[in-house]
GROMACS .gro file of C-alpha atoms in nm:
model
  129
    1MET     CA    1  14.587  10.484   7.767
    2ASP     CA    2  14.554  10.156   7.615
    3ILE     CA    3  14.818  10.029   7.840
    4PHE     CA    4  14.591  10.159   8.146
    5ASN     CA    5  14.274  10.038   7.972
    6SER     CA    6  14.473   9.687   7.943
    7LEU     CA    7  14.561   9.684   8.330
    8LEU     CA    8  14.226   9.744   8.431
    9MET     CA    9  14.083   9.486   8.193
   10ARG     CA   10  14.340   9.232   8.315
   11ASN     CA   11  14.272   9.295   8.658
   12ILE     CA   12  13.879   9.288   8.622
   13GLU     CA   13  13.948   8.912   8.495
   14ALA     CA   14  14.211   8.820   8.751
   15ARG     CA   15  14.161   9.008   9.085
   16GLY     CA   16  13.792   9.036   9.089
   17PHE     CA   17  13.755   9.406   9.022
   18TYR     CA   18  13.403   9.483   9.017
   19PHE     CA   19  13.187   9.756   8.838
   20HIS     CA   20  13.008  10.014   9.008
   21PRO     CA   21  12.649   9.907   8.997
   22LYS     CA   22  12.553  10.184   8.716
   23CYS     CA   23  12.835  10.100   8.489
   24GLN     CA   24  12.809   9.713   8.499
   25GLU     CA   25  12.604   9.684   8.172
   26LEU     CA   26  12.831   9.901   7.984
   27LYS     CA   27  13.137   9.777   8.160
   28LEU     CA   28  13.248  10.124   8.232
   29THR     CA   29  13.546  10.145   8.431
   30ASN     CA   30  13.717  10.496   8.350
   31ILE     CA   31  13.650  10.820   8.149
   32CYS     CA   32  13.983  10.992   7.993
   33PHE     CA   33  13.995  11.346   7.897
   34VAL     CA   34  14.315  11.533   7.804
   35ASP     CA   35  14.480  11.561   8.134
   36ASP     CA   36  14.214  11.405   8.364
   37LEU     CA   37  14.109  11.036   8.433
   38PHE     CA   38  13.785  10.959   8.609
   39LEU     CA   39  13.775  10.591   8.744
   40VAL     CA   40  13.426  10.457   8.849
   41ALA     CA   41  13.418  10.170   9.101
   42GLY     CA   42  13.234  10.044   9.394
   43ALA     CA   43  13.360  10.157   9.721
   44SER     CA   44  13.545   9.871   9.919
   45GLU     CA   45  13.881   9.816  10.053
   46ARG     CA   46  13.990   9.553   9.862
   47LEU     CA   47  13.874   9.724   9.528
   48PHE     CA   48  14.045  10.034   9.620
   49ARG     CA   49  14.383   9.844   9.688
   50VAL     CA   50  14.363   9.678   9.340
   51ILE     CA   51  14.311  10.021   9.206
   52LYS     CA   52  14.589  10.178   9.379
   53ASP     CA   53  14.794   9.883   9.251
   54ILE     CA   54  14.697   9.932   8.894
   55LEU     CA   55  14.805  10.312   8.940
   56LEU     CA   56  15.150  10.212   9.051
   57GLU     CA   57  15.190   9.959   8.789
   58PHE     CA   58  15.102  10.186   8.520
   59GLY     CA   59  15.306  10.476   8.659
   60SER     CA   60  15.618  10.221   8.657
   61MET     CA   61  15.539  10.125   8.294
   62ALA     CA   62  15.448  10.470   8.152
   63GLY     CA   63  15.620  10.702   8.375
   64LEU     CA   64  15.297  10.886   8.445
   65LYS     CA   65  15.175  10.905   8.795
   66PRO     CA   66  14.865  11.095   8.930
   67ASN     CA   67  14.946  11.428   9.092
   68MET     CA   68  14.807  11.347   9.442
   69GLY     CA   69  14.789  11.721   9.535
   70LYS     CA   70  14.517  11.777   9.229
   71SER     CA   71  14.353  11.433   9.281
   72THR     CA   72  14.033  11.382   9.440
   73CYS     CA   73  13.794  11.085   9.528
   74TYR     CA   74  13.406  11.130   9.516
   75TYR     CA   75  13.172  10.917   9.682
   76ALA     CA   76  12.799  10.864   9.652
   77GLY     CA   77  12.612  10.645   9.921
   78VAL     CA   78  12.924  10.543  10.090
   79ILE     CA   79  12.925  10.603  10.482
   80ASP     CA   80  13.173  10.814  10.656
   81GLU     CA   81  13.366  10.535  10.831
   82MET     CA   82  13.431  10.353  10.483
   83ILE     CA   83  13.536  10.692  10.328
   84ASP     CA   84  13.796  10.726  10.602
   85LYS     CA   85  13.953  10.382  10.526
   86LEU     CA   86  13.939  10.432  10.139
   87ASP     CA   87  14.101  10.782  10.200
   88LYS     CA   88  14.385  10.602  10.380
   89ILE     CA   89  14.447  10.352  10.131
   90MET     CA   90  14.440  10.594   9.824
   91ARG     CA   91  14.578  10.886   9.994
   92ILE     CA   92  14.361  11.095   9.782
   93PRO     CA   93  14.132  11.353   9.985
   94ALA     CA   94  13.736  11.310   9.941
   95GLY     CA   95  13.559  11.572   9.725
   96THR     CA   96  13.216  11.672   9.711
   97LEU     CA   97  12.950  11.654   9.456
   98PRO     CA   98  12.864  11.763   9.197
   99VAL     CA   99  13.197  11.686   8.999
  100LYS     CA  100  13.275  11.959   8.765
  101SER     CA  101  13.515  11.969   8.501
  102LEU     CA  102  13.631  12.321   8.333
  103GLY     CA  103  13.388  12.455   8.589
  104ILE     CA  104  13.089  12.274   8.448
  105PRO     CA  105  12.919  12.030   8.637
  106PHE     CA  106  12.874  11.661   8.529
  107ALA     CA  107  12.525  11.606   8.472
  108THR     CA  108  12.275  11.299   8.363
  109SER     CA  109  12.066  11.570   8.206
  110GLN     CA  110  12.124  11.853   7.934
  111ILE     CA  111  12.353  12.148   8.071
  112THR     CA  112  12.206  12.488   8.090
  113THR     CA  113  12.342  12.833   7.996
  114ARG     CA  114  12.372  12.884   8.360
  115ASP     CA  115  12.602  12.551   8.415
  116CYS     CA  116  12.838  12.708   8.145
  117ARG     CA  117  12.841  13.062   8.293
  118SER     CA  118  13.163  13.053   8.483
  119LEU     CA  119  13.338  12.903   8.182
  120CYS     CA  120  13.218  13.157   7.970
  121ASP     CA  121  13.321  13.430   8.195
  122LYS     CA  122  13.679  13.289   8.231
  123ILE     CA  123  13.673  13.270   7.829
  124CYS     CA  124  13.558  13.641   7.804
  125SER     CA  125  13.807  13.778   8.064
  126ARG     CA  126  14.116  13.594   7.865
  127ILE     CA  127  13.991  13.760   7.552
  128ASP     CA  128  13.952  14.135   7.691
  129GLY     CA  129  14.294  14.085   7.816
   0.00000   0.00000   0.00000
């Protein structure tokens, strides 16, 4: 993922990539998990073209490409007309909030037992066979 981060940083400087307003101070562009990548950015056509170019360049360099069938774009505070335009650029469907990973919603506050219930149920059912 160092290559991907380098591509992002180069494009931030050269092509005017700008941060999501809540991520500016930390200069946060992405969060990587084992097999998940979350990109955080403002919602503009120009910016989405930059992101698409970065993903294509990374794919040609590393041989890793996003699975568009399993990919989702999430929007907050973006009008429907803009979402339609951005969906056409990325060719990734729009999802609904809250975003979940492993069945647990991402939260800005402490998660509760109720938030983890579905994951715990899945683990228990696998253990029980």
